[in-house]
Amino acid sequence: MNTKAAEAFARARSNLLLDHFFFGRLALYLKPVQKEDIPTLAVDGKHLFYNPQFFLDLPRPLQKSAIAHEVMHCVMYRDWE
């Protein structure tokens, strides 16, 4: 596990919660999982998968936006099992 990426993810999710409560609150329902075999980020309704190097390379504001973007995939899709 890339601890630097995990810390950056936790910081971005916390800032998302403080700055945009709706998205941040929903992001708390998704368990973060590092996956180096995906190019960016992905969700399955229960997990938020992220490529640690990709996430670290994003500027901080875009880290929050990327998490919010993935959250909206869950919001818009109703058939998660």
PDB file of N, CA and C in Angstrom:
ATOM      1  N   MET A   1       0.847  -1.188   0.000  1.00  0.00           N
ATOM      2  CA  MET A   1       0.000   0.000   0.000  1.00  0.00           C
ATOM      3  C   MET A   1       0.885   1.242   0.000  1.00  0.00           C
ATOM      4  N   ASN A   2       0.516   2.176  -0.840  1.00  0.00           N
ATOM      5  CA  ASN A   2       1.218   3.443  -0.925  1.00  0.00           C
ATOM      6  C   ASN A   2       0.639   4.363   0.146  1.00  0.00           C
ATOM      7  N   THR A   3       1.379   4.559   1.234  1.00  0.00           N
ATOM      8  CA  THR A   3       0.857   5.352   2.352  1.00  0.00           C
ATOM      9  C   THR A   3       0.701   6.821   1.988  1.00  0.00           C
ATOM     10  N   LYS A   4       1.580   7.332   1.123  1.00  0.00           N
ATOM     11  CA  LYS A   4       1.457   8.724   0.700  1.00  0.00           C
ATOM     12  C   LYS A   4       0.155   8.936  -0.073  1.00  0.00           C
ATOM     13  N   ALA A   5      -0.187   7.988  -0.934  1.00  0.00           N
ATOM     14  CA  ALA A   5      -1.442   8.074  -1.684  1.00  0.00           C
ATOM     15  C   ALA A   5      -2.640   7.912  -0.752  1.00  0.00           C
ATOM     16  N   ALA A   6      -2.532   7.011   0.216  1.00  0.00           N
ATOM     17  CA  ALA A   6      -3.631   6.811   1.170  1.00  0.00           C
ATOM     18  C   ALA A   6      -3.874   8.085   1.982  1.00  0.00           C
ATOM     19  N   GLU A   7      -2.801   8.755   2.387  1.00  0.00           N
ATOM     20  CA  GLU A   7      -2.943  10.014   3.127  1.00  0.00           C
ATOM     21  C   GLU A   7      -3.549  11.102   2.249  1.00  0.00           C
ATOM     22  N   ALA A   8      -3.120  11.168   0.990  1.00  0.00           N
ATOM     23  CA  ALA A   8      -3.671  12.162   0.066  1.00  0.00           C
ATOM     24  C   ALA A   8      -5.154  11.903  -0.170  1.00  0.00           C
ATOM     25  N   PHE A   9      -5.522  10.628  -0.301  1.00  0.00           N
ATOM     26  CA  PHE A   9      -6.929  10.287  -0.504  1.00  0.00           C
ATOM     27  C   PHE A   9      -7.749  10.679   0.718  1.00  0.00           C
ATOM     28  N   ALA A  10      -7.262  10.356   1.904  1.00  0.00           N
ATOM     29  CA  ALA A  10      -7.983  10.698   3.136  1.00  0.00           C
ATOM     30  C   ALA A  10      -8.127  12.208   3.278  1.00  0.00           C
ATOM     31  N   ARG A  11      -7.079  12.951   2.958  1.00  0.00           N
ATOM     32  CA  ARG A  11      -7.129  14.409   3.036  1.00  0.00           C
ATOM     33  C   ARG A  11      -8.152  14.960   2.035  1.00  0.00           C
ATOM     34  N   ALA A  12      -8.127  14.448   0.806  1.00  0.00           N
ATOM     35  CA  ALA A  12      -9.057  14.930  -0.208  1.00  0.00           C
ATOM     36  C   ALA A  12     -10.498  14.626   0.177  1.00  0.00           C
ATOM     37  N   ARG A  13     -10.731  13.444   0.708  1.00  0.00           N
ATOM     38  CA  ARG A  13     -12.097  13.081   1.108  1.00  0.00           C
ATOM     39  C   ARG A  13     -12.553  13.930   2.288  1.00  0.00           C
ATOM     40  N   SER A  14     -11.666  14.196   3.230  1.00  0.00           N
ATOM     41  CA  SER A  14     -12.013  15.064   4.367  1.00  0.00           C
ATOM     42  C   SER A  14     -12.318  16.478   3.899  1.00  0.00           C
ATOM     43  N   ASN A  15     -11.487  16.997   2.991  1.00  0.00           N
ATOM     44  CA  ASN A  15     -11.738  18.337   2.460  1.00  0.00           C
ATOM     45  C   ASN A  15     -13.032  18.388   1.654  1.00  0.00           C
ATOM     46  N   LEU A  16     -13.329  17.325   0.942  1.00  0.00           N
ATOM     47  CA  LEU A  16     -14.588  17.255   0.209  1.00  0.00           C
ATOM     48  C   LEU A  16     -15.759  17.315   1.183  1.00  0.00           C
ATOM     49  N   LEU A  17     -15.649  16.618   2.293  1.00  0.00           N
ATOM     50  CA  LEU A  17     -16.696  16.632   3.317  1.00  0.00           C
ATOM     51  C   LEU A  17     -16.894  18.036   3.883  1.00  0.00           C
ATOM     52  N   LEU A  18     -15.793  18.738   4.114  1.00  0.00           N
ATOM     53  CA  LEU A  18     -15.877  20.086   4.677  1.00  0.00           C
ATOM     54  C   LEU A  18     -16.366  21.113   3.653  1.00  0.00           C
ATOM     55  N   ASP A  19     -15.927  20.975   2.420  1.00  0.00           N
ATOM     56  CA  ASP A  19     -16.243  21.976   1.402  1.00  0.00           C
ATOM     57  C   ASP A  19     -17.552  21.713   0.663  1.00  0.00           C
ATOM     58  N   HIS A  20     -17.886  20.452   0.481  1.00  0.00           N
ATOM     59  CA  HIS A  20     -19.092  20.056  -0.258  1.00  0.00           C
ATOM     60  C   HIS A  20     -19.706  18.854   0.460  1.00  0.00           C
ATOM     61  N   PHE A  21     -20.442  19.168   1.505  1.00  0.00           N
ATOM     62  CA  PHE A  21     -20.917  18.130   2.423  1.00  0.00           C
ATOM     63  C   PHE A  21     -21.662  17.004   1.715  1.00  0.00           C
ATOM     64  N   PHE A  22     -22.519  17.320   0.754  1.00  0.00           N
ATOM     65  CA  PHE A  22     -23.303  16.298   0.068  1.00  0.00           C
ATOM     66  C   PHE A  22     -22.398  15.221  -0.532  1.00  0.00           C
ATOM     67  N   PHE A  23     -21.423  15.655  -1.312  1.00  0.00           N
ATOM     68  CA  PHE A  23     -20.521  14.705  -1.965  1.00  0.00           C
ATOM     69  C   PHE A  23     -19.612  14.012  -0.948  1.00  0.00           C
ATOM     70  N   GLY A  24     -19.128  14.785   0.015  1.00  0.00           N
ATOM     71  CA  GLY A  24     -18.241  14.208   1.023  1.00  0.00           C
ATOM     72  C   GLY A  24     -18.929  13.154   1.864  1.00  0.00           C
ATOM     73  N   ARG A  25     -20.162  13.407   2.235  1.00  0.00           N
ATOM     74  CA  ARG A  25     -20.910  12.434   3.041  1.00  0.00           C
ATOM     75  C   ARG A  25     -21.124  11.140   2.271  1.00  0.00           C
ATOM     76  N   LEU A  26     -21.487  11.259   1.021  1.00  0.00           N
ATOM     77  CA  LEU A  26     -21.680  10.062   0.213  1.00  0.00           C
ATOM     78  C   LEU A  26     -20.360   9.314  -0.002  1.00  0.00           C
ATOM     79  N   ALA A  27     -19.276  10.048  -0.120  1.00  0.00           N
ATOM     80  CA  ALA A  27     -17.957   9.412  -0.316  1.00  0.00           C
ATOM     81  C   ALA A  27     -17.572   8.555   0.885  1.00  0.00           C
ATOM     82  N   LEU A  28     -18.071   8.901   2.058  1.00  0.00           N
ATOM     83  CA  LEU A  28     -17.749   8.122   3.261  1.00  0.00           C
ATOM     84  C   LEU A  28     -18.345   6.716   3.224  1.00  0.00           C
ATOM     85  N   TYR A  29     -19.362   6.513   2.403  1.00  0.00           N
ATOM     86  CA  TYR A  29     -19.964   5.183   2.284  1.00  0.00           C
ATOM     87  C   TYR A  29     -19.131   4.235   1.437  1.00  0.00           C
ATOM     88  N   LEU A  30     -18.193   4.768   0.665  1.00  0.00           N
ATOM     89  CA  LEU A  30     -17.370   3.951  -0.216  1.00  0.00           C
ATOM     90  C   LEU A  30     -16.016   3.674   0.430  1.00  0.00           C
ATOM     91  N   LYS A  31     -15.641   2.416   0.479  1.00  0.00           N
ATOM     92  CA  LYS A  31     -14.358   2.032   1.062  1.00  0.00           C
ATOM     93  C   LYS A  31     -13.246   2.272   0.035  1.00  0.00           C
ATOM     94  N   PRO A  32     -12.241   3.092   0.384  1.00  0.00           N
ATOM     95  CA  PRO A  32     -11.148   3.328  -0.564  1.00  0.00           C
ATOM     96  C   PRO A  32     -10.240   2.108  -0.695  1.00  0.00           C
ATOM     97  N   VAL A  33      -9.912   1.769  -1.941  1.00  0.00           N
ATOM     98  CA  VAL A  33      -9.051   0.618  -2.228  1.00  0.00           C
ATOM     99  C   VAL A  33      -8.041   1.027  -3.296  1.00  0.00           C
ATOM    100  N   GLN A  34      -6.771   0.858  -2.999  1.00  0.00           N
ATOM    101  CA  GLN A  34      -5.742   1.150  -3.993  1.00  0.00           C
ATOM    102  C   GLN A  34      -5.642  -0.012  -4.972  1.00  0.00           C
ATOM    103  N   LYS A  35      -5.615   0.330  -6.263  1.00  0.00           N
ATOM    104  CA  LYS A  35      -5.454  -0.685  -7.314  1.00  0.00           C
ATOM    105  C   LYS A  35      -4.531  -0.111  -8.376  1.00  0.00           C
ATOM    106  N   GLU A  36      -3.397  -0.736  -8.536  1.00  0.00           N
ATOM    107  CA  GLU A  36      -2.440  -0.250  -9.525  1.00  0.00           C
ATOM    108  C   GLU A  36      -2.766  -0.733 -10.928  1.00  0.00           C
ATOM    109  N   ASP A  37      -3.711  -1.659 -11.061  1.00  0.00           N
ATOM    110  CA  ASP A  37      -4.032  -2.202 -12.378  1.00  0.00           C
ATOM    111  C   ASP A  37      -5.171  -1.459 -13.082  1.00  0.00           C
ATOM    112  N   ILE A  38      -5.628  -0.340 -12.512  1.00  0.00           N
ATOM    113  CA  ILE A  38      -6.603   0.507 -13.195  1.00  0.00           C
ATOM    114  C   ILE A  38      -5.921   1.832 -13.527  1.00  0.00           C
ATOM    115  N   PRO A  39      -6.344   2.495 -14.590  1.00  0.00           N
ATOM    116  CA  PRO A  39      -5.644   3.717 -14.980  1.00  0.00           C
ATOM    117  C   PRO A  39      -5.978   4.940 -14.112  1.00  0.00           C
ATOM    118  N   THR A  40      -7.204   5.038 -13.599  1.00  0.00           N
ATOM    119  CA  THR A  40      -7.603   6.238 -12.859  1.00  0.00           C
ATOM    120  C   THR A  40      -8.339   5.860 -11.576  1.00  0.00           C
ATOM    121  N   LEU A  41      -9.660   6.045 -11.556  1.00  0.00           N
ATOM    122  CA  LEU A  41     -10.510   5.697 -10.421  1.00  0.00           C
ATOM    123  C   LEU A  41     -11.705   4.911 -10.934  1.00  0.00           C
ATOM    124  N   ALA A  42     -12.365   4.183 -10.032  1.00  0.00           N
ATOM    125  CA  ALA A  42     -13.553   3.410 -10.389  1.00  0.00           C
ATOM    126  C   ALA A  42     -14.358   3.122  -9.128  1.00  0.00           C
ATOM    127  N   VAL A  43     -15.623   2.822  -9.314  1.00  0.00           N
ATOM    128  CA  VAL A  43     -16.497   2.440  -8.195  1.00  0.00           C
ATOM    129  C   VAL A  43     -17.290   1.201  -8.559  1.00  0.00           C
ATOM    130  N   ASP A  44     -17.722   0.479  -7.526  1.00  0.00           N
ATOM    131  CA  ASP A  44     -18.619  -0.664  -7.736  1.00  0.00           C
ATOM    132  C   ASP A  44     -19.845  -0.566  -6.830  1.00  0.00           C
ATOM    133  N   GLY A  45     -20.055   0.590  -6.228  1.00  0.00           N
ATOM    134  CA  GLY A  45     -21.190   0.782  -5.332  1.00  0.00           C
ATOM    135  C   GLY A  45     -20.838   0.591  -3.874  1.00  0.00           C
ATOM    136  N   LYS A  46     -19.722  -0.075  -3.599  1.00  0.00           N
ATOM    137  CA  LYS A  46     -19.265  -0.304  -2.222  1.00  0.00           C
ATOM    138  C   LYS A  46     -17.832   0.168  -1.998  1.00  0.00           C
ATOM    139  N   HIS A  47     -17.049   0.169  -3.066  1.00  0.00           N
ATOM    140  CA  HIS A  47     -15.635   0.532  -2.984  1.00  0.00           C
ATOM    141  C   HIS A  47     -15.331   1.660  -3.951  1.00  0.00           C
ATOM    142  N   LEU A  48     -14.364   2.477  -3.568  1.00  0.00           N
ATOM    143  CA  LEU A  48     -13.846   3.474  -4.488  1.00  0.00           C
ATOM    144  C   LEU A  48     -12.397   3.079  -4.756  1.00  0.00           C
ATOM    145  N   PHE A  49     -12.170   2.526  -5.932  1.00  0.00           N
ATOM    146  CA  PHE A  49     -10.837   2.076  -6.321  1.00  0.00           C
ATOM    147  C   PHE A  49     -10.077   3.245  -6.928  1.00  0.00           C
ATOM    148  N   TYR A  50      -8.795   3.346  -6.607  1.00  0.00           N
ATOM    149  CA  TYR A  50      -7.997   4.412  -7.211  1.00  0.00           C
ATOM    150  C   TYR A  50      -6.570   3.936  -7.436  1.00  0.00           C
ATOM    151  N   ASN A  51      -6.020   4.406  -8.553  1.00  0.00           N
ATOM    152  CA  ASN A  51      -4.625   4.144  -8.854  1.00  0.00           C
ATOM    153  C   ASN A  51      -3.812   5.136  -8.027  1.00  0.00           C
ATOM    154  N   PRO A  52      -2.947   4.650  -7.122  1.00  0.00           N
ATOM    155  CA  PRO A  52      -2.252   5.566  -6.210  1.00  0.00           C
ATOM    156  C   PRO A  52      -1.381   6.599  -6.921  1.00  0.00           C
ATOM    157  N   GLN A  53      -0.670   6.201  -7.960  1.00  0.00           N
ATOM    158  CA  GLN A  53       0.199   7.163  -8.643  1.00  0.00           C
ATOM    159  C   GLN A  53      -0.613   8.195  -9.411  1.00  0.00           C
ATOM    160  N   PHE A  54      -1.672   7.746 -10.066  1.00  0.00           N
ATOM    161  CA  PHE A  54      -2.551   8.689 -10.763  1.00  0.00           C
ATOM    162  C   PHE A  54      -3.109   9.705  -9.776  1.00  0.00           C
ATOM    163  N   PHE A  55      -3.578   9.219  -8.621  1.00  0.00           N
ATOM    164  CA  PHE A  55      -4.184  10.119  -7.636  1.00  0.00           C
ATOM    165  C   PHE A  55      -3.168  11.127  -7.116  1.00  0.00           C
ATOM    166  N   LEU A  56      -1.945  10.684  -6.854  1.00  0.00           N
ATOM    167  CA  LEU A  56      -0.912  11.598  -6.366  1.00  0.00           C
ATOM    168  C   LEU A  56      -0.530  12.634  -7.415  1.00  0.00           C
ATOM    169  N   ASP A  57      -0.616  12.283  -8.676  1.00  0.00           N
ATOM    170  CA  ASP A  57      -0.248  13.208  -9.751  1.00  0.00           C
ATOM    171  C   ASP A  57      -1.293  14.295  -9.986  1.00  0.00           C
ATOM    172  N   LEU A  58      -2.520  14.097  -9.490  1.00  0.00           N
ATOM    173  CA  LEU A  58      -3.564  15.108  -9.643  1.00  0.00           C
ATOM    174  C   LEU A  58      -3.299  16.285  -8.711  1.00  0.00           C
ATOM    175  N   PRO A  59      -3.576  17.515  -9.150  1.00  0.00           N
ATOM    176  CA  PRO A  59      -3.540  18.651  -8.224  1.00  0.00           C
ATOM    177  C   PRO A  59      -4.613  18.446  -7.144  1.00  0.00           C
ATOM    178  N   ARG A  60      -4.402  18.996  -5.980  1.00  0.00           N
ATOM    179  CA  ARG A  60      -5.332  18.773  -4.857  1.00  0.00           C
ATOM    180  C   ARG A  60      -6.796  19.077  -5.185  1.00  0.00           C
ATOM    181  N   PRO A  61      -7.091  20.194  -5.853  1.00  0.00           N
ATOM    182  CA  PRO A  61      -8.515  20.435  -6.169  1.00  0.00           C
ATOM    183  C   PRO A  61      -9.111  19.337  -7.055  1.00  0.00           C
ATOM    184  N   LEU A  62      -8.306  18.794  -7.962  1.00  0.00           N
ATOM    185  CA  LEU A  62      -8.813  17.736  -8.829  1.00  0.00           C
ATOM    186  C   LEU A  62      -8.937  16.406  -8.104  1.00  0.00           C
ATOM    187  N   GLN A  63      -8.189  16.218  -7.033  1.00  0.00           N
ATOM    188  CA  GLN A  63      -8.368  15.008  -6.229  1.00  0.00           C
ATOM    189  C   GLN A  63      -9.772  14.988  -5.645  1.00  0.00           C
ATOM    190  N   LYS A  64     -10.206  16.125  -5.107  1.00  0.00           N
ATOM    191  CA  LYS A  64     -11.571  16.215  -4.573  1.00  0.00           C
ATOM    192  C   LYS A  64     -12.606  16.020  -5.677  1.00  0.00           C
ATOM    193  N   SER A  65     -12.373  16.629  -6.814  1.00  0.00           N
ATOM    194  CA  SER A  65     -13.308  16.507  -7.930  1.00  0.00           C
ATOM    195  C   SER A  65     -13.410  15.074  -8.423  1.00  0.00           C
ATOM    196  N   ALA A  66     -12.293  14.366  -8.449  1.00  0.00           N
ATOM    197  CA  ALA A  66     -12.295  12.976  -8.909  1.00  0.00           C
ATOM    198  C   ALA A  66     -13.133  12.105  -7.979  1.00  0.00           C
ATOM    199  N   ILE A  67     -13.019  12.331  -6.686  1.00  0.00           N
ATOM    200  CA  ILE A  67     -13.818  11.568  -5.724  1.00  0.00           C
ATOM    201  C   ILE A  67     -15.303  11.893  -5.912  1.00  0.00           C
ATOM    202  N   ALA A  68     -15.626  13.178  -6.046  1.00  0.00           N
ATOM    203  CA  ALA A  68     -17.024  13.578  -6.254  1.00  0.00           C
ATOM    204  C   ALA A  68     -17.573  12.973  -7.545  1.00  0.00           C
ATOM    205  N   HIS A  69     -16.758  12.946  -8.578  1.00  0.00           N
ATOM    206  CA  HIS A  69     -17.166  12.355  -9.853  1.00  0.00           C
ATOM    207  C   HIS A  69     -17.536  10.883  -9.672  1.00  0.00           C
ATOM    208  N   GLU A  70     -16.705  10.145  -8.955  1.00  0.00           N
ATOM    209  CA  GLU A  70     -16.984   8.725  -8.733  1.00  0.00           C
ATOM    210  C   GLU A  70     -18.234   8.535  -7.882  1.00  0.00           C
ATOM    211  N   VAL A  71     -18.428   9.385  -6.899  1.00  0.00           N
ATOM    212  CA  VAL A  71     -19.635   9.328  -6.065  1.00  0.00           C
ATOM    213  C   VAL A  71     -20.878   9.473  -6.935  1.00  0.00           C
ATOM    214  N   MET A  72     -20.822  10.364  -7.915  1.00  0.00           N
ATOM    215  CA  MET A  72     -21.990  10.587  -8.773  1.00  0.00           C
ATOM    216  C   MET A  72     -22.315   9.378  -9.639  1.00  0.00           C
ATOM    217  N   HIS A  73     -21.324   8.548  -9.946  1.00  0.00           N
ATOM    218  CA  HIS A  73     -21.636   7.303 -10.647  1.00  0.00           C
ATOM    219  C   HIS A  73     -22.592   6.463  -9.794  1.00  0.00           C
ATOM    220  N   CYS A  74     -22.334   6.427  -8.499  1.00  0.00           N
ATOM    221  CA  CYS A  74     -23.201   5.662  -7.591  1.00  0.00           C
ATOM    222  C   CYS A  74     -24.573   6.310  -7.459  1.00  0.00           C
ATOM    223  N   VAL A  75     -24.600   7.626  -7.403  1.00  0.00           N
ATOM    224  CA  VAL A  75     -25.873   8.338  -7.270  1.00  0.00           C
ATOM    225  C   VAL A  75     -26.765   8.073  -8.477  1.00  0.00           C
ATOM    226  N   MET A  76     -26.178   8.070  -9.650  1.00  0.00           N
ATOM    227  CA  MET A  76     -26.963   7.950 -10.871  1.00  0.00           C
ATOM    228  C   MET A  76     -27.307   6.513 -11.247  1.00  0.00           C
ATOM    229  N   TYR A  77     -26.656   5.536 -10.635  1.00  0.00           N
ATOM    230  CA  TYR A  77     -26.903   4.131 -10.969  1.00  0.00           C
ATOM    231  C   TYR A  77     -27.636   3.486  -9.811  1.00  0.00           C
ATOM    232  N   ARG A  78     -28.795   2.918 -10.051  1.00  0.00           N
ATOM    233  CA  ARG A  78     -29.627   2.409  -8.963  1.00  0.00           C
ATOM    234  C   ARG A  78     -29.614   0.899  -8.826  1.00  0.00           C
ATOM    235  N   ASP A  79     -28.925   0.172  -9.667  1.00  0.00           N
ATOM    236  CA  ASP A  79     -28.998  -1.284  -9.636  1.00  0.00           C
ATOM    237  C   ASP A  79     -27.769  -1.962  -9.043  1.00  0.00           C
ATOM    238  N   TRP A  80     -27.051  -1.290  -8.134  1.00  0.00           N
ATOM    239  CA  TRP A  80     -25.915  -1.936  -7.488  1.00  0.00           C
ATOM    240  C   TRP A  80     -26.420  -3.119  -6.686  1.00  0.00           C
ATOM    241  N   GLU A  81     -25.684  -4.165  -6.645  1.00  0.00           N
ATOM    242  CA  GLU A  81     -26.100  -5.358  -5.902  1.00  0.00           C
ATOM    243  C   GLU A  81     -25.295  -5.538  -4.654  1.00  0.00           C
TER     244      GLU A  81
END
